[in-house]
Coordinates of C-alpha atoms in Angstrom, one line a residue:
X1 CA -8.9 -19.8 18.1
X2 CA -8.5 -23.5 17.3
X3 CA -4.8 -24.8 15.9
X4 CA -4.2 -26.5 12.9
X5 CA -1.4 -28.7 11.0
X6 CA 0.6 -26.1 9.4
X7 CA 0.0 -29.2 6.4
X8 CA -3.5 -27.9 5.8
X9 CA -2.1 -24.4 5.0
X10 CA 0.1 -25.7 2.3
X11 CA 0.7 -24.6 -1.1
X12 CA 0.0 -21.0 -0.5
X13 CA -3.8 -21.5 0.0
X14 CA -5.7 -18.9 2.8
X15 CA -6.2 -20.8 5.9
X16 CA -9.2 -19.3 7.8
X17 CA -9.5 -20.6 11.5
X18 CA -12.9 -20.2 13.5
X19 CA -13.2 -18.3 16.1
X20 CA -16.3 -18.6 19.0
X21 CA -19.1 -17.1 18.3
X22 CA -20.5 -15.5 21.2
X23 CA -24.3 -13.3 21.9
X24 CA -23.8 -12.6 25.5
X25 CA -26.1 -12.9 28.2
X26 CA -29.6 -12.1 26.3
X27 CA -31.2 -10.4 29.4
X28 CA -33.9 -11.4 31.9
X29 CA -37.9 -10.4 31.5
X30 CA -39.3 -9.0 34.6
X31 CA -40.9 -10.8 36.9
X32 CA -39.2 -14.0 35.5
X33 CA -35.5 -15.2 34.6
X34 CA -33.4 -16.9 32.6
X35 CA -32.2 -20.4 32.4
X36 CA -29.5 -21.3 31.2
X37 CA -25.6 -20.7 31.2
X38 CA -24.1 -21.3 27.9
X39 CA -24.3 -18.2 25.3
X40 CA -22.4 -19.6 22.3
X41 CA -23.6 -20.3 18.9
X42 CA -26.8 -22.8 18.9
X43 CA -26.7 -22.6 22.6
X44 CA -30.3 -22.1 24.0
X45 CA -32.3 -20.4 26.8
X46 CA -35.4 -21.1 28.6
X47 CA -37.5 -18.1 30.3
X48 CA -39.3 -18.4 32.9
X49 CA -41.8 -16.2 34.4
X50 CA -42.2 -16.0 38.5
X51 CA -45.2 -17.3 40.3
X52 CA -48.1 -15.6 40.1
X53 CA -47.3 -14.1 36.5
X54 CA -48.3 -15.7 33.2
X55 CA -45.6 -15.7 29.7
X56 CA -46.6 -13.4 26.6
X57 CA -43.7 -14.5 24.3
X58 CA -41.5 -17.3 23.1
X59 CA -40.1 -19.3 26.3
X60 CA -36.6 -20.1 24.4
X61 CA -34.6 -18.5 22.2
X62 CA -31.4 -19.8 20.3
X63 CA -28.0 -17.9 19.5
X64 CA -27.5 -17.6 16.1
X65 CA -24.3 -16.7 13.8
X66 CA -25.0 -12.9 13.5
X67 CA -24.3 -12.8 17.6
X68 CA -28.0 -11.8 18.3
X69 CA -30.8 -14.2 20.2
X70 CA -33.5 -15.3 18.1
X71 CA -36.0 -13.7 20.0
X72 CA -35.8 -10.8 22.9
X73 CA -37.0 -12.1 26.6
X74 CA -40.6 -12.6 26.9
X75 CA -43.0 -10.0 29.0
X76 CA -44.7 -11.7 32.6
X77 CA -47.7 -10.2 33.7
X78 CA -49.9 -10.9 36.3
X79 CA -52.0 -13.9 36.0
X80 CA -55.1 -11.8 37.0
X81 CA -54.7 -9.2 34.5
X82 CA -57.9 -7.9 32.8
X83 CA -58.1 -10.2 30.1
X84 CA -61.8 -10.0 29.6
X85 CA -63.9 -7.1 28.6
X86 CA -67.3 -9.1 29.1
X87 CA -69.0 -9.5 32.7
X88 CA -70.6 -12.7 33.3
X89 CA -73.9 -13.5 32.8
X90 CA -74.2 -9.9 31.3
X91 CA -73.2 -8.1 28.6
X92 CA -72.1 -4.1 27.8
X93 CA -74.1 -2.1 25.2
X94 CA -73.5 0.5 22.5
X95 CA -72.1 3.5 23.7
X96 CA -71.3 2.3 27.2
X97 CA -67.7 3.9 28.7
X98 CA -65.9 1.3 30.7
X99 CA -62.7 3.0 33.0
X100 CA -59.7 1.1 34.6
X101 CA -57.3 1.9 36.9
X102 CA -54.0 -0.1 38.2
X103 CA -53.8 -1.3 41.4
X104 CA -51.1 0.6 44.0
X105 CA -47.7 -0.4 42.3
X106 CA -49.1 -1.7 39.2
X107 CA -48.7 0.9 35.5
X108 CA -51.7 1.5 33.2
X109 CA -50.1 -0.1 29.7
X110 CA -52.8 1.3 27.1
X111 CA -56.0 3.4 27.0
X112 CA -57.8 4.1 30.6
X113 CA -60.9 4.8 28.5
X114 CA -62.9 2.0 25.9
X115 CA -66.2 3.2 24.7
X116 CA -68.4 -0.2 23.0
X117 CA -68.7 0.2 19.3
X118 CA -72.0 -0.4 17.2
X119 CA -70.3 -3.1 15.8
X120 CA -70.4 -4.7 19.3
X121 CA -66.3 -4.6 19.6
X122 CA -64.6 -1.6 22.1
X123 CA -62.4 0.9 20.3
X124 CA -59.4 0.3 21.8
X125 CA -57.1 -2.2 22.5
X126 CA -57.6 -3.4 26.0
X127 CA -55.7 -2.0 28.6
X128 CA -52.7 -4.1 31.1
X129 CA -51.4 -3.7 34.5
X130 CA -47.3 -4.3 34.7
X131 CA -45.2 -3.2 37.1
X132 CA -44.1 -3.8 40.1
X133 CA -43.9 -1.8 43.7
X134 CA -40.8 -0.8 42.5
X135 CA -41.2 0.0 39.1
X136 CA -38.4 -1.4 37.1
X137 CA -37.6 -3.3 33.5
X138 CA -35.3 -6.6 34.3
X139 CA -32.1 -6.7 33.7
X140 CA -31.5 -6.3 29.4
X141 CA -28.3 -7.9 29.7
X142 CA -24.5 -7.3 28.7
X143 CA -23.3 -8.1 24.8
X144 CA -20.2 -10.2 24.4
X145 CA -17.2 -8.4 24.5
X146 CA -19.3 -5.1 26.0
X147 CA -20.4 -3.4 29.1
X148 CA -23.6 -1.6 30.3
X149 CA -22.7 1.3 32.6
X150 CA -25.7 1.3 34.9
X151 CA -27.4 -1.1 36.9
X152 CA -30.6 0.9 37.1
X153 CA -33.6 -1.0 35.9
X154 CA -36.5 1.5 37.0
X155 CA -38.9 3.2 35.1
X156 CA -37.8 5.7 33.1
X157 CA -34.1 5.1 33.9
X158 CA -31.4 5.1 31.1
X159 CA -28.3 2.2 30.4
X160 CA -26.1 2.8 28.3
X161 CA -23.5 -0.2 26.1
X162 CA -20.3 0.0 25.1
X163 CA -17.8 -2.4 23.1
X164 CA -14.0 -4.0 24.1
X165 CA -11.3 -2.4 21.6
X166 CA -11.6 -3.2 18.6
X167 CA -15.6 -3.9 18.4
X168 CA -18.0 -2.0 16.6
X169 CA -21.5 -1.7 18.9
X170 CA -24.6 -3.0 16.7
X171 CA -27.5 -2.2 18.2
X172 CA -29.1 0.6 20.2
X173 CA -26.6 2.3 22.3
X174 CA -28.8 3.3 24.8
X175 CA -32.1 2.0 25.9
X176 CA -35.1 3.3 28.3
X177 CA -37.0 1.6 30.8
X178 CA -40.9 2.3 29.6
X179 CA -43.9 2.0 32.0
X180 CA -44.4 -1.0 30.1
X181 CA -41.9 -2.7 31.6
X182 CA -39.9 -3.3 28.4
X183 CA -36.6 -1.6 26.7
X184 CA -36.7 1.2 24.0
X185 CA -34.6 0.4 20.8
X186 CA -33.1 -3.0 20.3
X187 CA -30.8 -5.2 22.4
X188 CA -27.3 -4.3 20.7
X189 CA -24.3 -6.7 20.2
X190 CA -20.1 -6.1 19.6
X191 CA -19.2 -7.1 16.1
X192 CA -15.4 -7.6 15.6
X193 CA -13.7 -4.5 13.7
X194 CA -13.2 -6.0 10.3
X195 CA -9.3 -6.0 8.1
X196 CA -10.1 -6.5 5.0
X197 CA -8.3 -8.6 2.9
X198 CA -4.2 -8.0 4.2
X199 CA -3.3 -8.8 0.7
X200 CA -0.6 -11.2 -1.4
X201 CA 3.2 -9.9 -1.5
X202 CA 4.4 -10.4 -5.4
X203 CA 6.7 -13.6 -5.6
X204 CA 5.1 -14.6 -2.3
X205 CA 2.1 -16.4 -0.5
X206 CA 0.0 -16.2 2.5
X207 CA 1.1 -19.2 4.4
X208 CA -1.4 -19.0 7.1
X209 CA -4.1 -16.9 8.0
X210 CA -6.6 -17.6 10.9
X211 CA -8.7 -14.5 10.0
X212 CA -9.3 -10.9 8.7
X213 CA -10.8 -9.5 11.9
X214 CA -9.3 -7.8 15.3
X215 CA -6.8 -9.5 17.2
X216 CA -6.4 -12.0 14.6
X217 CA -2.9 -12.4 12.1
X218 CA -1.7 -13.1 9.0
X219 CA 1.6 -15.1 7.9
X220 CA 3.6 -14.9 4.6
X221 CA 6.0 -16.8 3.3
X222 CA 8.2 -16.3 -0.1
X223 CA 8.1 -18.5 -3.3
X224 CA 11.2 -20.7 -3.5
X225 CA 14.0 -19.0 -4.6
X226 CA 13.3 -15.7 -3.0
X227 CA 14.1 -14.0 0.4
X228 CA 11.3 -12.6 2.4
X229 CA 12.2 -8.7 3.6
X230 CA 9.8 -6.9 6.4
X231 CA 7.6 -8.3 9.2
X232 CA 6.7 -12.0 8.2
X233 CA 3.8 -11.6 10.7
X234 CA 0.8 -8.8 10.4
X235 CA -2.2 -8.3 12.9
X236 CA -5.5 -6.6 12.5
X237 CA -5.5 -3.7 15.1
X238 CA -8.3 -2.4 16.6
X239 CA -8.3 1.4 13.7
X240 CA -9.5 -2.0 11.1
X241 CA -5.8 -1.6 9.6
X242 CA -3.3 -4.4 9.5
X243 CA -0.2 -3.4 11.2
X244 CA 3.0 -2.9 9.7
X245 CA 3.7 -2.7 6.2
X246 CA 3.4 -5.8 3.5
X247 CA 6.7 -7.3 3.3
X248 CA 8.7 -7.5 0.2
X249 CA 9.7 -10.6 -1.6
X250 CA 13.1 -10.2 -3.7
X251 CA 15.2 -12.7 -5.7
X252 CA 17.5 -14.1 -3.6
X253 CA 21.5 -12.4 -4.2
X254 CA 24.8 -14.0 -3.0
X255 CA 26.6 -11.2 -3.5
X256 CA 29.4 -10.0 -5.4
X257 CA 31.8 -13.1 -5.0
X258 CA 34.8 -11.4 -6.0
X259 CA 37.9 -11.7 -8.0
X260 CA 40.7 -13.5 -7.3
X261 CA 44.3 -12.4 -7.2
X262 CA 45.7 -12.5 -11.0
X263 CA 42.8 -13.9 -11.8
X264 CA 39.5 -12.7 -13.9
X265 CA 36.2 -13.5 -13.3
X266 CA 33.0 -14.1 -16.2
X267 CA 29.5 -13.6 -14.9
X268 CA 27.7 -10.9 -13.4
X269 CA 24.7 -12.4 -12.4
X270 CA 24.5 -13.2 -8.9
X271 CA 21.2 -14.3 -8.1
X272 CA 19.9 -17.9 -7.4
X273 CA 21.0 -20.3 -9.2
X274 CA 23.3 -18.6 -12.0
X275 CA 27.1 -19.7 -12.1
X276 CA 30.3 -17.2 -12.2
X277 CA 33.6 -18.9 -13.2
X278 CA 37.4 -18.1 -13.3
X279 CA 40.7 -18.3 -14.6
X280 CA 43.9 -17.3 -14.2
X281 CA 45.9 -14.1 -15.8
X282 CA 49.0 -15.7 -18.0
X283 CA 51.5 -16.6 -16.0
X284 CA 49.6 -18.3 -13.4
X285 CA 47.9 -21.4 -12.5
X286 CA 44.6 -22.6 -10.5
X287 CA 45.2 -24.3 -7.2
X288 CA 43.3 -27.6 -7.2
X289 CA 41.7 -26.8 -4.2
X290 CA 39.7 -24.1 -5.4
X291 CA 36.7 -24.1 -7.4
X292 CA 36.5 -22.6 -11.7
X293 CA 32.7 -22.4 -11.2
X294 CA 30.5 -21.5 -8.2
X295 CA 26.9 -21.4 -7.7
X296 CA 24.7 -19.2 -6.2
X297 CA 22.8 -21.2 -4.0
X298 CA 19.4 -21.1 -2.3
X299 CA 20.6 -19.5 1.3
X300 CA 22.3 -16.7 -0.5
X301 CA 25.8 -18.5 -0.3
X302 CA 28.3 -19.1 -3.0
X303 CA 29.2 -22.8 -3.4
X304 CA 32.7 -23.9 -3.3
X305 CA 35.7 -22.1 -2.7
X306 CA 37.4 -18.8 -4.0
X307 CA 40.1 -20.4 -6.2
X308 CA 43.7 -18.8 -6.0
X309 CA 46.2 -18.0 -8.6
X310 CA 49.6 -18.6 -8.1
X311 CA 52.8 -18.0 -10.4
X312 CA 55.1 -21.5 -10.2
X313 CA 58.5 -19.5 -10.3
X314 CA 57.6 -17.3 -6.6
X315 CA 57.3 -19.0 -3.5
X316 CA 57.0 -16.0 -1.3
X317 CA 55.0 -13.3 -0.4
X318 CA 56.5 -9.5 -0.1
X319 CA 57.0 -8.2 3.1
X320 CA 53.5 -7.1 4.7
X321 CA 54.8 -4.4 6.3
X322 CA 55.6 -2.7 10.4
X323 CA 52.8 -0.8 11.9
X324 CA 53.7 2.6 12.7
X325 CA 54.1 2.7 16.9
X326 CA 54.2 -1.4 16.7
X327 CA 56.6 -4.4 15.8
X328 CA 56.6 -7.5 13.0
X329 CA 58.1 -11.2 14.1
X330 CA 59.0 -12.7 10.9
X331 CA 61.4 -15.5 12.9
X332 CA 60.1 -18.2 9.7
X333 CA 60.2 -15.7 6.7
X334 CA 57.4 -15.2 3.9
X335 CA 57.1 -18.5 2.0
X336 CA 53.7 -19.7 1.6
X337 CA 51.9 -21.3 4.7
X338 CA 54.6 -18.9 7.1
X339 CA 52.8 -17.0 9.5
X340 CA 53.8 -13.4 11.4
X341 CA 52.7 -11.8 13.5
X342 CA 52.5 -7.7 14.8
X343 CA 52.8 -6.0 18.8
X344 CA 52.0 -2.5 19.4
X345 CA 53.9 -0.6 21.6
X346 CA 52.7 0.5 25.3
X347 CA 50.2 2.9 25.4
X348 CA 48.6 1.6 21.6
X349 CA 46.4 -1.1 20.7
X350 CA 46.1 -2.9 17.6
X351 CA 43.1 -2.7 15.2
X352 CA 43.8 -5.5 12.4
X353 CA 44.9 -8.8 12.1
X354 CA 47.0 -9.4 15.4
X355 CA 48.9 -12.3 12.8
X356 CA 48.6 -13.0 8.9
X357 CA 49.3 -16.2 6.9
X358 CA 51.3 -16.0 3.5
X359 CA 48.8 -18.3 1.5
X360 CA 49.3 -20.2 -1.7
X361 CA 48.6 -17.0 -4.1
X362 CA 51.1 -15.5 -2.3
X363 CA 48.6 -13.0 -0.7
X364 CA 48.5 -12.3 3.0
X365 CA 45.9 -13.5 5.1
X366 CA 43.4 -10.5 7.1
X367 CA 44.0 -6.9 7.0
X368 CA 47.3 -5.1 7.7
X369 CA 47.2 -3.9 11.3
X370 CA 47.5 -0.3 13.2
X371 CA 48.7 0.6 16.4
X372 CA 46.4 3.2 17.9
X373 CA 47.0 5.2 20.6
X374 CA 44.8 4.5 24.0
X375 CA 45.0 4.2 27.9
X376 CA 43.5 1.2 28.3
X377 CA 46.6 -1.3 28.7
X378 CA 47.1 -3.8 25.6
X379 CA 45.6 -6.7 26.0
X380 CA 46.6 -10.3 25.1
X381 CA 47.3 -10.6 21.1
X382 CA 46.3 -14.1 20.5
X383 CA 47.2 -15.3 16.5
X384 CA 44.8 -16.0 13.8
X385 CA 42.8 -13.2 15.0
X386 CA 41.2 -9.8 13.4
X387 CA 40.5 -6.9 15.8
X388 CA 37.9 -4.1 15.4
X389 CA 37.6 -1.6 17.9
X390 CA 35.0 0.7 18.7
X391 CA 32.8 3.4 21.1
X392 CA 29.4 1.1 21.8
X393 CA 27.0 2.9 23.4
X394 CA 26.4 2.3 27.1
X395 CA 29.5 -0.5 26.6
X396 CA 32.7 2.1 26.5
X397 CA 35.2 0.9 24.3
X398 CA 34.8 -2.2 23.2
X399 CA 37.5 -4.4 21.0
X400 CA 35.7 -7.3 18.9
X401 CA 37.5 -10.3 17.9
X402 CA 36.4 -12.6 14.6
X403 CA 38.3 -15.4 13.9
X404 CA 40.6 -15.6 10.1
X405 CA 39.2 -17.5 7.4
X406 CA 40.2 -21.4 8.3
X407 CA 40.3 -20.6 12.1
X408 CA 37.2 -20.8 14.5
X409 CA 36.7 -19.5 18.1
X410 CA 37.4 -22.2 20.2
X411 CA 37.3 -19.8 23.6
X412 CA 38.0 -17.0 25.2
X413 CA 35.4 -13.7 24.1
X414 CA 34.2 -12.8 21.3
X415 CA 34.7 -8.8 22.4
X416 CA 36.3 -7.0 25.3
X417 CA 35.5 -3.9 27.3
X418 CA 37.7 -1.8 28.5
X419 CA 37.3 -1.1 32.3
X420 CA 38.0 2.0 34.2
X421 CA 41.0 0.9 35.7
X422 CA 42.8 0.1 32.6
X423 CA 42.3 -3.7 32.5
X424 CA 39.6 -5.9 30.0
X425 CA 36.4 -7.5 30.4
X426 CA 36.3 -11.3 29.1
X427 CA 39.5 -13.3 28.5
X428 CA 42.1 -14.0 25.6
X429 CA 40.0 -15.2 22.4
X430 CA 41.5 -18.7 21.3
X431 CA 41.3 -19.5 16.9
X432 CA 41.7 -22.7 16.3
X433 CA 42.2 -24.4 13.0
X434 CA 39.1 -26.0 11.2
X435 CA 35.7 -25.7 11.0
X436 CA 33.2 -25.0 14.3
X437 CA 31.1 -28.5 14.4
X438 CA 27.5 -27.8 12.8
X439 CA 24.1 -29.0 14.5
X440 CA 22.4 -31.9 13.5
X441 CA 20.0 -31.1 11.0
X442 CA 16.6 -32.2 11.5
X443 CA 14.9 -35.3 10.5
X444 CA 13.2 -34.6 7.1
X445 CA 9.6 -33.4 7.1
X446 CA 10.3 -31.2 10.4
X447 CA 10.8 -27.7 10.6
X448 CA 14.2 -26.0 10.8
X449 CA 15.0 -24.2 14.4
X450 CA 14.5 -20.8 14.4
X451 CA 17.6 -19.2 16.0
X452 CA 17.2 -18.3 19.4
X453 CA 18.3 -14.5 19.4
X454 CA 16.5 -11.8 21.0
X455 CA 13.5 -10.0 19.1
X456 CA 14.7 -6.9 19.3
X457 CA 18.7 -7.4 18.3
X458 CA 17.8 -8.3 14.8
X459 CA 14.6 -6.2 14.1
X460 CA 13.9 -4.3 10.9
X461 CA 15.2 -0.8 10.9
X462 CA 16.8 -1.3 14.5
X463 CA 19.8 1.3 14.6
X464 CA 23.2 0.8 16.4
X465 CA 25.4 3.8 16.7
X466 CA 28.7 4.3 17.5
X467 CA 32.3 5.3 16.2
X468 CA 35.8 3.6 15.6
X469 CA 38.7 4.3 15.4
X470 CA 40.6 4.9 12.3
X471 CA 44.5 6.8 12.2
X472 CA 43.6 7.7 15.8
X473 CA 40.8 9.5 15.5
X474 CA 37.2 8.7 16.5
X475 CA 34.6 8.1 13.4
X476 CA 31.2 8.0 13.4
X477 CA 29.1 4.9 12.4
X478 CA 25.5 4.0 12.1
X479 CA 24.8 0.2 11.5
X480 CA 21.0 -0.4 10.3
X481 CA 19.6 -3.5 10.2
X482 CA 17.4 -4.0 6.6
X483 CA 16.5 -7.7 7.1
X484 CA 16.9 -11.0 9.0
X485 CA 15.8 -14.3 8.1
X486 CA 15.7 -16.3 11.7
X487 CA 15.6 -19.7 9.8
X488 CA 18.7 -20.0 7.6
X489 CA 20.4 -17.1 10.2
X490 CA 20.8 -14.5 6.9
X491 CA 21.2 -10.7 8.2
X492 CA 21.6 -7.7 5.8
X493 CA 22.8 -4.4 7.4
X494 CA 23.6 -1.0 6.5
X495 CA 27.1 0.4 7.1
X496 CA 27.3 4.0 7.0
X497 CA 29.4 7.0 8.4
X498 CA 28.2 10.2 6.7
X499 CA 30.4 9.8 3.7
X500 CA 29.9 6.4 2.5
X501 CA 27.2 3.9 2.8
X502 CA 28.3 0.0 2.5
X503 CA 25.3 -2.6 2.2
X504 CA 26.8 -5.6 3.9
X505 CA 24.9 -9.3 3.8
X506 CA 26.1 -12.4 5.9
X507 CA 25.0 -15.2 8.2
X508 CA 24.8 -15.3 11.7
X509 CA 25.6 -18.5 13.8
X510 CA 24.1 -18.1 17.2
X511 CA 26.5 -20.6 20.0

C-alpha cells in the first residue's frame, strides 16, 4: 500500500489506495523452465524448453489484473517425436493398421492403434511419446499468498493449494499429474476476502479509506460541530467483516454549565453553538469579572466564566464548618479572598479540600473536608488542594490530589500510595496560583498532536474498579470509559456505584 496526502482525501470523498497485484510464480513445463523473476501485474515470462525437446504452446505469458497468467506453461516434447504418419518414398493404404509403442521411459499420449481410412486420413489422432525416466509433470507452481503441500511431481501424484488468512482459493484445489505430463483442473490463484462497503456514520464521513478488502482499513471523521464516539479506525478481517462496530457521530454538548449562587440561569440548550445567560436574584449584583452570556463552543467547553452574585451589604462568608476527628485555622477570619484551612487528627486522613477560599459570592471554595479513620500516617496537607481517596486495584490505597479552581500543580504528585509501613509514595503536591502554561499551537495548515497516552488507558468500554471511602466506610465504584477524543483531549466516563450512575465529561491535559 502506497501513501497519500491526507489533502487528496478531503471533503469526505472515499480514498481508494492500490494495492500490488500479484499471480505468483506461474509454474515450469517439463522438460523446460521458466525465465523470468518478476510476477506482478504486466510483468512477463519466457518458457523455455530443454535441449533436445521442441515447444507446443505460447513461449510467454503476461500477468494480468484478475491474478492469473495469460496462458498456462507450454508442453516440451521430444524433438523426434512421431510427427509423420507417411513413410518416405511410400505410402500406407486403405485398411492398413499401423501400431506404436514408447520407448523405455517415454508414455503413450493417445491411441496405440490408427487404422487408414477410405478417405486416405487415419482415424485417430496421432499418438506422442512424453515422459521422462522418471515420470513426472514439472513443477505447477505456488499462487501468491498460497502454498502447495507436496513437492511430488510424478505421474499420477496429487498437490494440493491452499490460501494465507484471509484469501479465498480460485482455482482447482487440487491437481493430478497425468501420463501426459500435464496438470488436471486449472492453475488456482488467492483472491483477497472481500468487506463490502464499511458504510457512512450519519453526521459523519469516511475520511480515508485505502480499500474494502482483508488487511486493509477504513477511517471516519465527524461533520463539524459533532463529536465522533467508537473506534475511529475499522479493518477488514479475514471472516469478510469489518471489525468493530460503526462509530457514532452526536452533536457536540458542553454540559450543564450550572447556576450560580443567587443567581438564575435562561437557556437549556447546551449544544454547539447555542448561548445560556444570567442574572442575579434581587438583592444582588454581577461581578464584572464574570460573564452574563456563555457559548457553547466547538471542543465541548463553555466560553467565559461562571459569573458570581454577590449581596453589597455582606462581606463575609459563614463559617464552613470543623470536621468531625479534625481541626479549622481561621487565624484571618471569613471575609472574601481569606483562606482556612483543616488538620485531621492522628490516625485519620482527610478526604476534601485540605484549605478553602471565601470568594467574592461569598461561597467557599472546594468541598467541605472529612477526617477518616486509617493506619497509614497523615501525610503532608499542602493548601489549595482537594483530596480523593480510594482502593485501586493492584495500587492499595491510593489518595489523589487535583488542584482548586485558580491553582495549578506546580510539583510534587499527582496521587499517593500508601506503603506497608505506614509512610507515602510520591512527595507533597505543590498548587500554585494561575494558569499551567499551554503548548504552542501549531502553525496553521498542520495537524494538531494527538496526546501521547497509552492505547489502552483511554479505550472504549475500558473498566476501572475500585471503592472509596465515604463516613468511613469502603464504597464500591466502577468508572467506564464511553469515549475519548485524542485530539482536543475530551474523555466521557461513567461513574457508578450500584445506586447511582453519574455521566461525567471533561478534558484531559497529558504533562
Amino acid at each position: 500500500m502506497r501513501n497519500v496526502s491526507s489533502d487528496s482525501c478531503a471533503h469526505g470523498s472515499l480514498c481508494l489506495l492500490p494495492t500490488a497485484i500479484s499471480c505468483g510464480h506461474p509454474g515450469s513445463p517439463i522438460y523446460g523452465r521458466t525465465l523470468g523473476n518478476g510476477f506482478n501485474l504486466n510483468n512477463v515470462v519466457s518458457f523455455i524448453c530443454n535441449r533436445g525437446y521442441e515447444m507446443e504452446g505460447p513461449a510467454r505469458a503476461q500477468c494480468q489484473a484478475n491474478r492469473q497468467w495469460s496462458h498456462p506453461p507450454p508442453t516440451c516434447i521430444p524433438a523426434n517425436s512421431i510427427r509423420q504418419s507417411k513413410i518416405e518414398h511410400g505410402n500406407f493404404t486403405f485398411g492398413t493398421v499401423v501400431f506404436y509403442d514408447c520407448n523405455p521411459g517415454y508414455y503413450l499420449f493417445g491411441s496405440p492403434v490408427l487404422t487408414c481410412q477410405p478417405t486416405g486420413q487415419w482415424d485417430k489422432p496421432l499418438p506422442e511419446c512424453i515422459g521422462d525416466t522418471a515420470g513426472s509433470c514439472g513443477d505447477p507452481g505456488i499462487p501468491s499468498q498460497g502454498s502447495r503441500e507436496q513437492t511430488d511431481f510424478r505421474i499420477r501424484s496429487n498437490v494440493h493449494f491452499s490460501c494465507s488468512e484471509g484469501f479465498d482459493l480460485i482455482g482447482s484445489s487440487e491437481r493430478m499429474c497425468f501420463p501426459n505430463g500435464t496438470w488436471s483442473g486449472t492453475q488456482p490463484f488467492c483472491k483477497p476476502v472481500q468487506c463490502g462497503n464499511p458504510g457512512t456514520p450519519s453526521n459523519g464521513r469516511v475520511f480515508r479509506l485505502d480499500g474494502t478488502t482483508f488487511s486493509h482499513s477504513v477511517i471516519y471523521s465527524c461533520m463539524e460541530g459533532y463529536l465522533l464516539s467508537g473506534a475511529t479506525t475499522r479493518l477488514c478481517q479475514a471472516n469478510g467483516t469489518w471489525s468493530g462496530a460503526q462509530p457514532n457521530c452526536s452533536m457536540i454538548n458542553c454540559g450543564d454549565p450550572g447556576v450560580p449562587a443567587n443567581g438564575l440561569r435562561y437557556g437549556e440548550d447546551f449544544t454547539i453553538a447555542q448561548n445560556v445567560s444570567f442574572q442575579c436574584q434581587p438583592g444582588y449584583r454581577m461581578e464584572e469579572d464574570g460573564s452574563p452570556v456563555r457559548t457553547c463552543t466547538h471542543n465541548g467547553t463553555w466560553s467565559g466564566t461562571m459569573p458570581m452574585c454577590t449581596e453589597p451589604t455582606k462581606t463575609s462568608c459563614d463559617n464552613p464548618g470543623t470536621p468531625r476527628y479534625g481541626s479549622l485555622n481561621r487565624t484571618y477570619g471569613f471575609k472574601v479572598g481569606n483562606v482556612v484551612s483543616f488538620q485531621c487528627q492522628p490516625g485519620h486522613l482527610i478526604q476534601g479540600s485540605s484549605s478553602r477560599t471565601c470568594h467574592p459570592d461569598l461561597t467557599w471554595s472546594g468541598a467541605q473536608p472529612e477526617c477518616i479513620p486509617h493506619a497509614c500516617k497523615q501525610p503532608e496537607s499542602p493548601l489549595h488542594v482537594d483530596v480523593v481517596g480510594m482502593d485501586l486495584p493492584g495500587f492499595g490505597y491510593t489518595l489523589v490530589y487535583s488542584c482548586q479552581h485558580g491553582f495549578f500543580l506546580a510539583g510534587g504528585s499527582e496521587h499517593r500510595v500508601c506503603k506497608n509501613d505506614g509512610t507515602w509514595t510520591g512527595k507533597m503536591p505543590i498548587c500554585r496560583a494561575g494558569e499551567k502554561k499551554k503548548p504552542v499551537k501549531p502553525a496553521t495548515g498542520t495537524p494538531s498532536p494527538k496526546l501521547n497516552v497509552p492505547d489502552d488507558v483511554f479505550a472504549p468500554n475500558y473498566i476501572w474498579k475500585g471503592s472509596y471511602n465515604y463516613r468511613g466506610r469502603k464504597q464500591p465504584m466502577t468508572l467506564s470509559i464511553t469515549s475519548f477524543n485524542s485530539t482536543t483531549g475530551r474523555v466521557n466516563v461513567s461513574l457508578s456505584n450500584g445506586n447511582m450512575e453519574l455521566l461525567l465529561s471533561g478534558m484531559f491535559e497529558y504533562g
